XYZ file of C-alpha atoms in Angstrom:
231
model
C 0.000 0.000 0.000
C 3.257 2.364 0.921
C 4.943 1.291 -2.179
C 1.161 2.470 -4.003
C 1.183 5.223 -2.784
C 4.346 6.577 -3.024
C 4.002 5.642 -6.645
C 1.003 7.639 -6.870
C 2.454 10.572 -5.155
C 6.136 10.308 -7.953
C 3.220 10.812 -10.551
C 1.348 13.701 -9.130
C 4.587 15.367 -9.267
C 5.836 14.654 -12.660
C 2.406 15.838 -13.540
C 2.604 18.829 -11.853
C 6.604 19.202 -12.658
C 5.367 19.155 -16.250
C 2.258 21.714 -15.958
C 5.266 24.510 -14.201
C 7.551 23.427 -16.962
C 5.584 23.934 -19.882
C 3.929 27.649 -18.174
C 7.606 28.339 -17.968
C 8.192 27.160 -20.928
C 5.326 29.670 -22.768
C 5.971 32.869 -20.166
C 9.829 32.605 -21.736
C 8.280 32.149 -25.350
C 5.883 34.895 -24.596
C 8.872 37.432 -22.997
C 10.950 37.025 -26.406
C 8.100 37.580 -28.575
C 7.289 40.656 -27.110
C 11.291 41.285 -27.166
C 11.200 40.728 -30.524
C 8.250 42.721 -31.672
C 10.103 45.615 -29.782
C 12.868 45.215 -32.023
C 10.938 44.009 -35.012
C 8.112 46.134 -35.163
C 5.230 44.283 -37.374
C 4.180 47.136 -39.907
C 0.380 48.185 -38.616
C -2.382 50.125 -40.044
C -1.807 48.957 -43.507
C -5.822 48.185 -43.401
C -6.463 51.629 -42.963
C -4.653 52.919 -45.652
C -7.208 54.285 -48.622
C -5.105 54.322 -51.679
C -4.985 56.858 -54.370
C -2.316 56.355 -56.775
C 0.697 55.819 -55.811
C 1.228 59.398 -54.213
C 4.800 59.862 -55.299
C 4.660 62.609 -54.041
C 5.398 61.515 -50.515
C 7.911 59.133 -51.712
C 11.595 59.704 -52.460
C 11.702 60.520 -56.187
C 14.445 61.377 -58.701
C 13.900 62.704 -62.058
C 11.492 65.446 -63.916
C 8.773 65.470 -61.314
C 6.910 66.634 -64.211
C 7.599 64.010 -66.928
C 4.621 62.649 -68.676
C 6.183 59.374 -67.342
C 5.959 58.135 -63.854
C 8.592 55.280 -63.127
C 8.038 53.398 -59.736
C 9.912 50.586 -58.052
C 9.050 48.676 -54.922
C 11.466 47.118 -53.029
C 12.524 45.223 -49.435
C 16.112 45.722 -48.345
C 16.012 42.330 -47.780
C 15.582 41.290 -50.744
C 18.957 40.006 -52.903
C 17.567 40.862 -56.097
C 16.826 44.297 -55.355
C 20.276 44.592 -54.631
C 21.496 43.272 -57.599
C 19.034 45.666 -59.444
C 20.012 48.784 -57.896
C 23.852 47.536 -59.166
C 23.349 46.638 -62.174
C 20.063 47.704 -63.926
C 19.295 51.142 -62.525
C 22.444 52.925 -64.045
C 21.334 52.573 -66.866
C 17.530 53.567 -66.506
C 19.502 56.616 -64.702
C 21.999 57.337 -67.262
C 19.073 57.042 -70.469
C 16.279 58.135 -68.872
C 16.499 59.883 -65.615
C 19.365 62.243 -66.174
C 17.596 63.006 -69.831
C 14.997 64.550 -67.483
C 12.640 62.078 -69.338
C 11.094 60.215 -66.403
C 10.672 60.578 -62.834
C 11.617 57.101 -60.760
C 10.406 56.929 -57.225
C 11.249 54.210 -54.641
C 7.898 52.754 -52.547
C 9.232 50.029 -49.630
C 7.533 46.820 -49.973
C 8.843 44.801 -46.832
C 8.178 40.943 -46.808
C 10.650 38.759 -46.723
C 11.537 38.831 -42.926
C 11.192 41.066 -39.337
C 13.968 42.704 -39.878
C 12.741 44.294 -43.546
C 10.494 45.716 -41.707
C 13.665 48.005 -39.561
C 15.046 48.720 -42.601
C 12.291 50.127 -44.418
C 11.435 52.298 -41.635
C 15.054 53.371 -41.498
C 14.834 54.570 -44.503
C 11.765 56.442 -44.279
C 13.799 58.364 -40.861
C 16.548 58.724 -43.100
C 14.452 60.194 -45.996
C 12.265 62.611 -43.278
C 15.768 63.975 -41.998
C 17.419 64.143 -45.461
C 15.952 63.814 -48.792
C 19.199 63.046 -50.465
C 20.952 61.327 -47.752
C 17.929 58.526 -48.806
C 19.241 57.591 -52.191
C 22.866 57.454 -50.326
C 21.390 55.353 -47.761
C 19.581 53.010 -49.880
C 23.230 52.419 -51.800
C 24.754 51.783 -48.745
C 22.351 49.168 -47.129
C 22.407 47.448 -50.632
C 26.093 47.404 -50.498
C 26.570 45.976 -47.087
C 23.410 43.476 -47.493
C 23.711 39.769 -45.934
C 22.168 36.798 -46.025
C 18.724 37.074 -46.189
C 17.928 34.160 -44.275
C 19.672 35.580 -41.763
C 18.602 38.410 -39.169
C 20.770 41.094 -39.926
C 19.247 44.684 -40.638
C 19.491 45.464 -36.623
C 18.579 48.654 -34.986
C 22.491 48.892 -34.189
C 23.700 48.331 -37.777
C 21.111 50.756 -39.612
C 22.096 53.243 -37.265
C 25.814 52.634 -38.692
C 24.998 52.962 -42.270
C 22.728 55.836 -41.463
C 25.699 57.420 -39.908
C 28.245 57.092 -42.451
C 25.771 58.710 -45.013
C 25.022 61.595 -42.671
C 28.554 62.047 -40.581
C 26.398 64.660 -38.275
C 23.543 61.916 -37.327
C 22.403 62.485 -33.720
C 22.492 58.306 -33.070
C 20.492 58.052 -30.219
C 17.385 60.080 -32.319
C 17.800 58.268 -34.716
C 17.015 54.615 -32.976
C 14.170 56.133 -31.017
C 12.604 57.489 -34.153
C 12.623 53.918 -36.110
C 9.947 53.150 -33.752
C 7.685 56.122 -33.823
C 4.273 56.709 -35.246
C 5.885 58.910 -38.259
C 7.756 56.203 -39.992
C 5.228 53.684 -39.032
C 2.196 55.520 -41.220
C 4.513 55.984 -44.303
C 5.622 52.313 -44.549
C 2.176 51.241 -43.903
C 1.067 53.230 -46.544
C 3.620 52.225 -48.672
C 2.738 48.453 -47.949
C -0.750 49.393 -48.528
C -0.135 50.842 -51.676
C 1.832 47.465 -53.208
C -1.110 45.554 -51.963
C -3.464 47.646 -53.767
C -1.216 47.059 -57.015
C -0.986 43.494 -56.504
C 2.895 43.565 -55.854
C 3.670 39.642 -55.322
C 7.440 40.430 -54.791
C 10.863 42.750 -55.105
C 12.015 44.468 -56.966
C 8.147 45.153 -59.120
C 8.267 48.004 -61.410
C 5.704 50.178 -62.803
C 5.554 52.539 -65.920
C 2.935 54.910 -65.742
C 0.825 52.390 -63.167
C 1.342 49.317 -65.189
C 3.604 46.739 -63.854
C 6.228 45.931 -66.209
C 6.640 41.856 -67.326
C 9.452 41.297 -65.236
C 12.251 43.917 -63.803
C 14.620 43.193 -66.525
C 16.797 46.487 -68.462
C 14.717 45.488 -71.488
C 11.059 44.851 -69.726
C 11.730 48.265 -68.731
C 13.101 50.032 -71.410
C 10.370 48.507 -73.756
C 7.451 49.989 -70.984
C 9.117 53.558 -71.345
C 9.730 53.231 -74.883
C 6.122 52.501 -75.709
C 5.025 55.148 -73.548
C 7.431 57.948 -74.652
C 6.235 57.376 -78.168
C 2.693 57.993 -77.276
């Protein structure tokens, strides 16, 4: 009957053992989430958003403001291909088209691929509020020293690095508070609303004149202008 009840007893406590373990177990998982969403703000208020256009306007924009063609890119800093086509294909839409004063391009964030394109992009919108050519700088910059994207690199620590070596006189410690303020928030949420509303499905999408081109290739591209230059 001892040996029964001592049994009994061993089991009441591995029960219990186990119910303390696992509400350890989710207070720890809930502590780093809310860590995490701290650091890695999830972009809100995108459902709010009422789209008109693409209001380039509020976006950073290069080019004849007032071309009769309106050249817009979405990207996520993320995003390996958008580096690749800020290297390779946008000299080239800047050199025969921008510079010509024939087009206006404008950049609209489109973060997806991980939590921390979401830091970036609202880096960059700080960035563009503080300096509007200190953005285009910026966005070179993060492209250059982009890592693996399956990895978590675009902290609050390293933005605030590349931020600083575009604009020497960066007050830091503003800078980090303000990636997590209301003002950034709205304008990547907006932005984000604004792909949706498009139908982006990825980065880098480009549209000419609010038509998405094929693909984001030079010739895609160039065709799209082209055909709308000869109008």
């Amino acid at each position: 009957m001892k040996k029964k009840n001592n049994n009994q007893t061993f089991a009441i406590s591995v029960f219990v053992g186990i119910i303390l373990l696992l509400g350890a177990l989710f207070y720890v998982s809930k502590v780093q989430d809310k860590k995490a969403e701290e650091s890695y703000p999830t972009i809100s208020g995108v459902n709010d958003v009422k789209v008109d256009g693409f209001n380039t306007k509020d976006q950073p924009t290069i080019g004849n403001k007032n071309a009769k063609i309106e050249v817009v890119e979405f990207g996520d800093y993320k995003c390996p291909i958008c580096a690749d086509w800020t290297r390779i294909v946008f000299p080239d839409i800047k050199s025969e088209y921008i510079d010509k004063g024939l087009i206006s391009f404008s950049f609209i964030n489109y973060p997806f691929i991980a939590k921390d394109s979401n830091l970036a992009a609202l880096a960059s919108e700080v960035v563009y509020s503080y300096d509007k050519d200190a953005f285009w700088k910026f966005q070179e910059e993060i492209y250059a020293k982009q890592e693996d994207e399956t990895k978590t690199w675009a902290t609050k620590e390293k933005l605030t690095e590349l931020a600083k070596s575009v604009m020497p006189d960066l007050d830091e410690e503003k800078f980090k508070k303000d990636l997590y303020k209301k003002e950034a928030m709205s304008q990547v949420s907006s932005d984000v609303a604004i792909g949706n509303h498009y139908g982006v499905q990825g980065t880098p999408t480009v549209f000419v004149n609010g038509k998405a081109t094929a693909d984001p290739s030079l010739e895609s591209i160039k065709a799209a202008i082209d055909a709308e230059l000869n109008k």
